[in-house]
CSV table of C-alpha atoms and ligand atoms in Angstrom, one decimal:
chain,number,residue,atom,x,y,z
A,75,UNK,CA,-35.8,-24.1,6.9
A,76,UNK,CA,-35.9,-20.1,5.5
A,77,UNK,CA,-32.5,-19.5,4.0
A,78,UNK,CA,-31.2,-15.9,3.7
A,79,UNK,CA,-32.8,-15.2,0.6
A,80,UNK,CA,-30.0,-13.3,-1.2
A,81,UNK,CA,-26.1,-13.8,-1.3
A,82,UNK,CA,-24.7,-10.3,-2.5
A,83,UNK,CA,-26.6,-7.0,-2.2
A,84,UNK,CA,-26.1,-4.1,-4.5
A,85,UNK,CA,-26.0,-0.3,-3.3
A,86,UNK,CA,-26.9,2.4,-5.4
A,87,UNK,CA,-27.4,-0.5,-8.5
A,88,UNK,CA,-24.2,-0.5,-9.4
A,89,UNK,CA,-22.0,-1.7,-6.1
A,90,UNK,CA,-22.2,-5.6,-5.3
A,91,UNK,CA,-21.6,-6.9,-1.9
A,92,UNK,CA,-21.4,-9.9,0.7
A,93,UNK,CA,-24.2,-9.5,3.0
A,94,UNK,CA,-21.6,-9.1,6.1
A,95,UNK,CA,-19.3,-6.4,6.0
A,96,UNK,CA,-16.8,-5.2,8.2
A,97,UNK,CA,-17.3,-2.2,10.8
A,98,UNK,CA,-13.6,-0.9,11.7
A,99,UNK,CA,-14.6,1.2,14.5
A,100,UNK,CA,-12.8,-0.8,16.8
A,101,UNK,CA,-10.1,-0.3,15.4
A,102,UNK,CA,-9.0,2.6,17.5
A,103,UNK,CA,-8.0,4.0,20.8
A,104,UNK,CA,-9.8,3.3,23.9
A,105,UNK,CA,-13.5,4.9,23.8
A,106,UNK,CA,-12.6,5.3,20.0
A,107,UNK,CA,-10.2,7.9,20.6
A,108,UNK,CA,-6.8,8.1,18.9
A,109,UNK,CA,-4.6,5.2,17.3
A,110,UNK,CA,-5.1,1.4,17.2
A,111,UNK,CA,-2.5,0.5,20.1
A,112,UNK,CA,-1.5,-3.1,18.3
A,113,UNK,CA,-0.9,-1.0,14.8
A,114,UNK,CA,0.8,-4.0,12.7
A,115,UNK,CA,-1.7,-6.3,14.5
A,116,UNK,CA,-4.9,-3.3,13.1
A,117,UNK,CA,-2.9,-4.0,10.0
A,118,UNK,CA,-3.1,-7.8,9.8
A,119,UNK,CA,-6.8,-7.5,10.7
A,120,UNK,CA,-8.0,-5.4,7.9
A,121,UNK,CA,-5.6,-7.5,5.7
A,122,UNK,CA,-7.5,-10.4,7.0
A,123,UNK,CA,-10.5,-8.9,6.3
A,124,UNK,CA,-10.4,-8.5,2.5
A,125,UNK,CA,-8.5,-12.2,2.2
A,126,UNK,CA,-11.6,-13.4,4.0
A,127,UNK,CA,-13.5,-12.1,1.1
A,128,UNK,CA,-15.2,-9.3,2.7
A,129,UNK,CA,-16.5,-6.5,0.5
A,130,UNK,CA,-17.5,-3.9,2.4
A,131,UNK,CA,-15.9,-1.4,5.5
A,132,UNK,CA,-17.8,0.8,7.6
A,133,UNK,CA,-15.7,3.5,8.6
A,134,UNK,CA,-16.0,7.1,9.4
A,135,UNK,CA,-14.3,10.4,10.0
A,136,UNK,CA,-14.9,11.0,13.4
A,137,UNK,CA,-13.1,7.2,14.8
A,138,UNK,CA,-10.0,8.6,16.0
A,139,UNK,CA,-10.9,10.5,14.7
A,140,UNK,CA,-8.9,10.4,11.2
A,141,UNK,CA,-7.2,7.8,12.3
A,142,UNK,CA,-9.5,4.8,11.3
A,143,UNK,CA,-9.5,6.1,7.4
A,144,UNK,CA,-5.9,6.3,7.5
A,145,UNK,CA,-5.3,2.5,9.3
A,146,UNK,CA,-7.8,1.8,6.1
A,147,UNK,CA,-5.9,3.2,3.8
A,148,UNK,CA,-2.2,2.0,4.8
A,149,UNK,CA,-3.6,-1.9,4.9
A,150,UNK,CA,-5.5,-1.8,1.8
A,151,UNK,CA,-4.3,0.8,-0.9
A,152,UNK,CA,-4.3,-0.1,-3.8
A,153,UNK,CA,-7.6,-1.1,-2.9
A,154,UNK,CA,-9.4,-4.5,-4.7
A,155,UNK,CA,-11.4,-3.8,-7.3
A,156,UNK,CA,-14.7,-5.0,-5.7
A,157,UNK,CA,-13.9,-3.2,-2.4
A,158,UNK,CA,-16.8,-1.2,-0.9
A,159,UNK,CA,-15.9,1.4,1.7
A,160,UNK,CA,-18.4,3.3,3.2
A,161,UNK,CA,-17.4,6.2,5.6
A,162,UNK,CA,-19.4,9.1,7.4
A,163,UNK,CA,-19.1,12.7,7.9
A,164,UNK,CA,-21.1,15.0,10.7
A,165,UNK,CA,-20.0,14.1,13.7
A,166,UNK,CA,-16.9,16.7,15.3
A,167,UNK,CA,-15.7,15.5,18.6
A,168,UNK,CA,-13.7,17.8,21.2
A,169,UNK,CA,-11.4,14.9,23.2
A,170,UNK,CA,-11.4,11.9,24.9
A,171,UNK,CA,-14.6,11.9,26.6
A,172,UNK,CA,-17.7,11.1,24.6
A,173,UNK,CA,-19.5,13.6,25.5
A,174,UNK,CA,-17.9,15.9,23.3
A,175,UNK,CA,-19.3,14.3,20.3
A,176,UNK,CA,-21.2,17.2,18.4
A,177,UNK,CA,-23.1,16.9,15.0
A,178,UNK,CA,-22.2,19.9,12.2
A,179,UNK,CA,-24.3,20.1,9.3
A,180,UNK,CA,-22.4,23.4,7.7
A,181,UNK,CA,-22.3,22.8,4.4
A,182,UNK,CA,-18.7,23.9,4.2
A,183,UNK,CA,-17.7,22.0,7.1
A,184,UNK,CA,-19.5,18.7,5.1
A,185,UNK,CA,-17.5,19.7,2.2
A,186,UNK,CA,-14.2,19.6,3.7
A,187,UNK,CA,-15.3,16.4,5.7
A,188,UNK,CA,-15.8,14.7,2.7
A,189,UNK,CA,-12.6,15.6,0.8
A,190,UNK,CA,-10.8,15.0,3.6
A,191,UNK,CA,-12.1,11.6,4.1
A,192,UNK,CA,-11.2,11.0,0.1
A,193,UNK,CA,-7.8,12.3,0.7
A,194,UNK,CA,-7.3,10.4,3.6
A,195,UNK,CA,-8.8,7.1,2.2
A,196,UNK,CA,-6.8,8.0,-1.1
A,197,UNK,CA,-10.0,7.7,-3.6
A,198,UNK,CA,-10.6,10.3,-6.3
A,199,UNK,CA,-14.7,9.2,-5.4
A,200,UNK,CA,-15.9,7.7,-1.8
A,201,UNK,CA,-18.0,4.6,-2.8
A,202,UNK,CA,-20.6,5.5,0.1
A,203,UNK,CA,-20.7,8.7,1.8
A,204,UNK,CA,-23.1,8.5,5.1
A,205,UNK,CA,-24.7,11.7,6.9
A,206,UNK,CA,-23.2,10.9,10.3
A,207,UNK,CA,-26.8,12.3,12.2
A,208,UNK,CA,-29.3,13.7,11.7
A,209,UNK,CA,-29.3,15.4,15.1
A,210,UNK,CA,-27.3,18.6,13.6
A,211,UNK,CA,-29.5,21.8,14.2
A,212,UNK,CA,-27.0,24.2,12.8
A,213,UNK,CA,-28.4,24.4,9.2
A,214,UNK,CA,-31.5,22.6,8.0
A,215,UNK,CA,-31.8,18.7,7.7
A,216,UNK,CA,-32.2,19.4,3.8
A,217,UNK,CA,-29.5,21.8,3.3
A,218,UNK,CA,-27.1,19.1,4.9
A,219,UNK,CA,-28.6,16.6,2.3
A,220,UNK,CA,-28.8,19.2,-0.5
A,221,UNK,CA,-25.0,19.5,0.5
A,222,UNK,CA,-24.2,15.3,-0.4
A,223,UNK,CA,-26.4,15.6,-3.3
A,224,UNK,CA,-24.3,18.5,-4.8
A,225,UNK,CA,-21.1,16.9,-3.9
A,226,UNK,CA,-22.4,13.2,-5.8
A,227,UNK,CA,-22.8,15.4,-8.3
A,228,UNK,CA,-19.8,16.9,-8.5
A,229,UNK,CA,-18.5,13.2,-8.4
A,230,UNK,CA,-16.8,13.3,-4.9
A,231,UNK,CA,-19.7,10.6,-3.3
A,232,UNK,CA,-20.2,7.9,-5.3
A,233,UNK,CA,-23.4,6.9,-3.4
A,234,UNK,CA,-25.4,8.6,-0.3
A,235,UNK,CA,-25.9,7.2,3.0
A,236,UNK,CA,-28.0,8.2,6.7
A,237,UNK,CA,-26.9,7.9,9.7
A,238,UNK,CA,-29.1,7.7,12.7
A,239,UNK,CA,-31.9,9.5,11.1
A,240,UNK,CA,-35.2,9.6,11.9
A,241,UNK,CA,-38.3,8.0,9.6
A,242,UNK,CA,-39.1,11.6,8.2
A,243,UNK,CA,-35.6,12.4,7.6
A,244,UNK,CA,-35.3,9.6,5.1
A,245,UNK,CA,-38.3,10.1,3.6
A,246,UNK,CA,-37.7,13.9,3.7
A,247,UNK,CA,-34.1,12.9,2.1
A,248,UNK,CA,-35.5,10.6,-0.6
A,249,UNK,CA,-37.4,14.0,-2.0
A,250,UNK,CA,-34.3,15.5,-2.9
A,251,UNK,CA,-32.0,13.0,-3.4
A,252,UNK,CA,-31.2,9.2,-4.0
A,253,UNK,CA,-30.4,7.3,-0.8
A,254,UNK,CA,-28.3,4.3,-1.4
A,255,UNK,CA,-28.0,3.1,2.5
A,256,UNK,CA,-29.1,3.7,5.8
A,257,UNK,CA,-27.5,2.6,9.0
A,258,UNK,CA,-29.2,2.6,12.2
A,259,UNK,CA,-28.9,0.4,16.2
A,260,UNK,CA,-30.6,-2.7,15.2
A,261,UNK,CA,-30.1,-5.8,17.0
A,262,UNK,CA,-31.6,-8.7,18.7
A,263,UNK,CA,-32.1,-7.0,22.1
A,264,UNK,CA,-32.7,-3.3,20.6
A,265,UNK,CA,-34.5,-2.1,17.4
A,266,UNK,CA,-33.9,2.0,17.3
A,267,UNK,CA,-33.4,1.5,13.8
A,268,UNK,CA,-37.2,-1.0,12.7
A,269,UNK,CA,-38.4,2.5,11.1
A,270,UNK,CA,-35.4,2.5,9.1
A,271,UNK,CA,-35.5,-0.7,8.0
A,272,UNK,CA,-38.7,-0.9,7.0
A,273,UNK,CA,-38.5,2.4,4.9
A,274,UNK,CA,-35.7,0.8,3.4
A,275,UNK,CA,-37.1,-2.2,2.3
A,276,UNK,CA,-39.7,-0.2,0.3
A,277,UNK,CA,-37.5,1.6,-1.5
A,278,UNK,CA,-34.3,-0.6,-2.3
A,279,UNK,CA,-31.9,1.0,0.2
A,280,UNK,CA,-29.8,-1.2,1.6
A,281,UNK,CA,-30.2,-1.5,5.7
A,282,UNK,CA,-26.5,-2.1,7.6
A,283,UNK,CA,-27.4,-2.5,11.3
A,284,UNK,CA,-24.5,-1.5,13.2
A,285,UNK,CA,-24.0,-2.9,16.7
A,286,UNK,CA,-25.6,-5.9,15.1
A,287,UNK,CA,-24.3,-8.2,17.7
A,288,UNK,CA,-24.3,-6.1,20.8
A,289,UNK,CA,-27.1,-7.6,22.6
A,290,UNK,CA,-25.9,-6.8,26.0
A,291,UNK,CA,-25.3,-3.8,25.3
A,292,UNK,CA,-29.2,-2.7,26.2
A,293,UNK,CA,-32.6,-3.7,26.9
A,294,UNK,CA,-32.9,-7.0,28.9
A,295,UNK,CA,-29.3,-9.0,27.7
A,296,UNK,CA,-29.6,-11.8,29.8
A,297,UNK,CA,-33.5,-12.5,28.9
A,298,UNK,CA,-32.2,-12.0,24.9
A,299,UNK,CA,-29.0,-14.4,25.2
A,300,UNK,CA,-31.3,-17.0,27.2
A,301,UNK,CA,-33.4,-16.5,24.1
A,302,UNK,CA,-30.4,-17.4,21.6
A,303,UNK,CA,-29.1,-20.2,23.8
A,304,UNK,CA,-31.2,-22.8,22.5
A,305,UNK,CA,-30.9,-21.9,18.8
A,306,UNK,CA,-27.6,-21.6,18.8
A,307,UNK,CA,-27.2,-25.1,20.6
A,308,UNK,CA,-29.9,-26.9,17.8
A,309,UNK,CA,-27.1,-25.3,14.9
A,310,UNK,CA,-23.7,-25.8,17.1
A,311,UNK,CA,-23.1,-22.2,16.7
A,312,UNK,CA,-22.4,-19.4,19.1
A,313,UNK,CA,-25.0,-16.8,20.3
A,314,UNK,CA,-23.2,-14.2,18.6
A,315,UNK,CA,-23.3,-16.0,15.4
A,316,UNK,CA,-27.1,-16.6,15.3
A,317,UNK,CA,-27.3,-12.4,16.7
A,318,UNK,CA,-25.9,-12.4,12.7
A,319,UNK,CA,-27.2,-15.0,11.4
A,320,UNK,CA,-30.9,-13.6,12.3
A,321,UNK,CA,-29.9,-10.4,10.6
A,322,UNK,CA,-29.2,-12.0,6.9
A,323,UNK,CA,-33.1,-13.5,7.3
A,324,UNK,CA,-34.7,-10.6,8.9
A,325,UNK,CA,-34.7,-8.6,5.4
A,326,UNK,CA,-33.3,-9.5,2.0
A,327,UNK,CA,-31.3,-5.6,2.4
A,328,UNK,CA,-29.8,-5.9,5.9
A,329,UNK,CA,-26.1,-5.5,5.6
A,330,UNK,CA,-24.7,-6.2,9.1
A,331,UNK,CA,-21.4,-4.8,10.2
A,332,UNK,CA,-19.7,-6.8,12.5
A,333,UNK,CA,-16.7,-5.0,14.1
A,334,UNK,CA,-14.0,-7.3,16.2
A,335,UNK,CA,-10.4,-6.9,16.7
A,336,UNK,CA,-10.1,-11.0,16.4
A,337,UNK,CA,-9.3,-13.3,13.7
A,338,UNK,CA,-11.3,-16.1,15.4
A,339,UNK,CA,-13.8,-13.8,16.0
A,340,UNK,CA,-13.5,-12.6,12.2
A,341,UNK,CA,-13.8,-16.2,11.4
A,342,UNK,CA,-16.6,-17.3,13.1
A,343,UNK,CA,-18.9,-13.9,12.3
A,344,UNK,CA,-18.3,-14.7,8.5
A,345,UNK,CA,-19.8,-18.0,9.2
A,346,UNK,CA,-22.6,-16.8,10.2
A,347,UNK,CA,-23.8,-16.2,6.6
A,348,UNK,CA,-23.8,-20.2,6.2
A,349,UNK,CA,-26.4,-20.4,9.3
A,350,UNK,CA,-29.6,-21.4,8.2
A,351,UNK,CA,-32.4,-20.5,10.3
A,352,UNK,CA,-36.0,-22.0,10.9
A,353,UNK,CA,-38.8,-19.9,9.8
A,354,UNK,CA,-39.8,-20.5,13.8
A,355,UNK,CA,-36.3,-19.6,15.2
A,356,UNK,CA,-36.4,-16.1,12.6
A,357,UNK,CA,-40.1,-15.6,14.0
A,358,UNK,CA,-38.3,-16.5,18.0
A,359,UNK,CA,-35.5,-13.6,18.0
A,360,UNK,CA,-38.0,-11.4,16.1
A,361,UNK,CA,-41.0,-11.6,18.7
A,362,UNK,CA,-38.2,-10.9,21.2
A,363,UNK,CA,-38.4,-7.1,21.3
A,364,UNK,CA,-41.8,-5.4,20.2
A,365,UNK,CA,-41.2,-3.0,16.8
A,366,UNK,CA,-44.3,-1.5,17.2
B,1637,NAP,N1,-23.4,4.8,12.4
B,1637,NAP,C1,-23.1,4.9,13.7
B,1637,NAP,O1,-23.5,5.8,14.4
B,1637,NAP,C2,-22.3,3.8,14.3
B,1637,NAP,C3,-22.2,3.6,15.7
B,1637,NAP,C4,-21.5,2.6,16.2
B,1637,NAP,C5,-20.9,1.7,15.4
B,1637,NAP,N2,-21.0,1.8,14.0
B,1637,NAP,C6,-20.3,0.9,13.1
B,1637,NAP,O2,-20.8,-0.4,13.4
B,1637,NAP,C7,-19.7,-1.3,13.5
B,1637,NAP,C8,-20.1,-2.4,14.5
B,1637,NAP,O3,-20.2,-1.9,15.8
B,1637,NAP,P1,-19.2,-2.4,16.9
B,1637,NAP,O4,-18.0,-2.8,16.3
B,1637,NAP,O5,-19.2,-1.4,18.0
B,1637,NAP,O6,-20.1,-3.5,17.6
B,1637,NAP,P2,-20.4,-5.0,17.3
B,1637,NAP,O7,-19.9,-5.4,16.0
B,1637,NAP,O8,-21.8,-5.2,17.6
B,1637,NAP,O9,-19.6,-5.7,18.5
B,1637,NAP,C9,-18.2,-5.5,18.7
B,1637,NAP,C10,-17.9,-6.1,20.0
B,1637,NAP,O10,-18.2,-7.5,20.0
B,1637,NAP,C11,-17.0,-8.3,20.2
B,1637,NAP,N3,-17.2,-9.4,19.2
B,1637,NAP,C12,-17.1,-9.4,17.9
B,1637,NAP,N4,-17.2,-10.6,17.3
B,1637,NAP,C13,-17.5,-11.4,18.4
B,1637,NAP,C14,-17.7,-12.8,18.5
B,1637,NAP,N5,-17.8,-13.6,17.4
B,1637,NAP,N6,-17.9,-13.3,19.7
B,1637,NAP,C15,-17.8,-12.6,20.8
B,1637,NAP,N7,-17.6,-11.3,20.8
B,1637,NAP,C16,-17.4,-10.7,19.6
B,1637,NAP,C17,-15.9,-7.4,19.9
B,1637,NAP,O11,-14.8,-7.8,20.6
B,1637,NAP,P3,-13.5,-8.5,19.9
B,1637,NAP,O12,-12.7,-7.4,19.4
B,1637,NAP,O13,-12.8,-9.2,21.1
B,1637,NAP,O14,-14.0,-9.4,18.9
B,1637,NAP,C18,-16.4,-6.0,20.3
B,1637,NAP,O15,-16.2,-5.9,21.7
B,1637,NAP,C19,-18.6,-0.4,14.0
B,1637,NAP,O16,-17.3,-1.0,13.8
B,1637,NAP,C20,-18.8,0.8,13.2
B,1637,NAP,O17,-18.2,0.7,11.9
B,1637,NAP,C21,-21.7,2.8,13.5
């Protein structure tokens, strides 16, 4: 048996978390798009959340947008002393459709972003700020970084974050600033994000794979959940659980960020960190999907 080898990660040194967080995306309208529909049940949830001794939201600007800081903010504020929230800035998006989603890097535009994300979160200092993506062509990829670098040190960002960046971006990043995090698509049934994780793991960055469950959401799903059947049946868990579980003993700095909009499901992803996995079941779901 290969248990998860830590408990708690820390970001930046100085911030200690669980090793599953909380991704509130869901939290919003249909396609991500406008207000929670069930806003005192959104309420309960995040409530839930924290109670369940969760230590760490993934949020961001652009779910809503706006309003997934602010459904944040009204559960939790005052926040608990050892509550991380992480939230993103980059992204502007023009309406419902998805296809409207559009990546700014103007350093004046990532300056109001991240006051704005303060204000609406009610913090003097975001613990984590994240680089939506690094797909922004409007200014140069180290401009936009030079940008969070100057705004941690005018004591705004607590920590820095990237988004969807590419391999050279981080490293490119690293040059002129600290990273604390990167988050990237990393699942059982799709790895966009191995380069990330890997870089990661070299330098002490913490790795939060979002989507971490979504198996079916690409690649082969029913080949991947066949594959997580078994293993799930051997520890009377549920696929999703070992999707999780699998995370916590890929790396010792993945940080997985579960999103549902269920207290069972809540339940039952948190325990997922109390899954112990074989060291052939962890080397099963790896060999899955080639990362070379
Ligand atoms: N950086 C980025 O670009 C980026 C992009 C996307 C997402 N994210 C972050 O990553 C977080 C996680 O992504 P996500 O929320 O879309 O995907 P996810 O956590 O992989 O999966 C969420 C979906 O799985 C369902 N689910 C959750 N727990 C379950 C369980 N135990 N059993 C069965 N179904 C379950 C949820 O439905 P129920 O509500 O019914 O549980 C929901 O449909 C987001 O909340 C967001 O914070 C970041």
């Amino acid at each position: 048996m290969t248990a998860p080898t830590t408990s708690t990660l820390t970001i930046g040194g100085d911030l200690t978390v669980g090793r599953i967080g909380f991704g509130a995306m869901q939290l919003t309208g249909k396609q991500v798009w406008g207000e929670y529909p069930d806003h005192d049940g959104g309420i309960a949830l995040l409530r839930a959340v924290v109670d369940a001794g969760v230590t760490f939201i993934d949020t961001a600007d652009v779910y809503g947008p706006h309003s997934n800081e602010l459904l944040i903010r009204k559960a939790l504020h005052p926040y608990p002393d050892n509550l991380v929230i992480a939230t993103k800035g980059g992204f502007v998006r023009g309406g419902y459709d998805y296809s409207t989603l559009d990546a700014v890097g103007n350093p004046n535009y990532l300056r109001q972003s991240a006051n704005m994300s303060a204000r609406r979160l009610g913090v003097d200092s975001i613990d984590l700020y994240y680089l939506h993506s690094g797909q922004a062509t409007d200014v140069p990829f180290e401009e936009q970084v030079a940008t969070l670098a100057a705004l941690k040190d005018e004591g705004l960002i607590r920590h820095i974050g990237l988004s969807n960046v590419t391999l050279e971006q981080f490293e490119l990043a690293q040059t002129i600033t600290p990273i604390a995090a990167a988050t990237a698509l990393y699942n059982a049934g799709i790895r966009r994000g191995v380069d990330l994780l890997r870089a990661t793991e070299k330098t002490g960055a913490v790795f939060s794979p979002w989507h971490p469950m979504s198996i079916a959401d690409g690649g082969d799903p029913e080949r991947i959940t066949a594959a997580l059947e078994p293993i799930a049946q051997n520890h009377g868990a549920t696929v999703q659980q070992i999707a999780l579980a699998w995370h916590l003993h890929r790396a010792p700095n993945t940080l997985p960020i579960p999103g549902t909009t269920s207290l069972e499901h809540l339940r039952t992803n948190l325990a997922a960190a109390q899954i112990t996995l074989t060291s052939e079941e962890i080397s099963t779901i790896t060999a899955l999907v080639p990362e070379d």
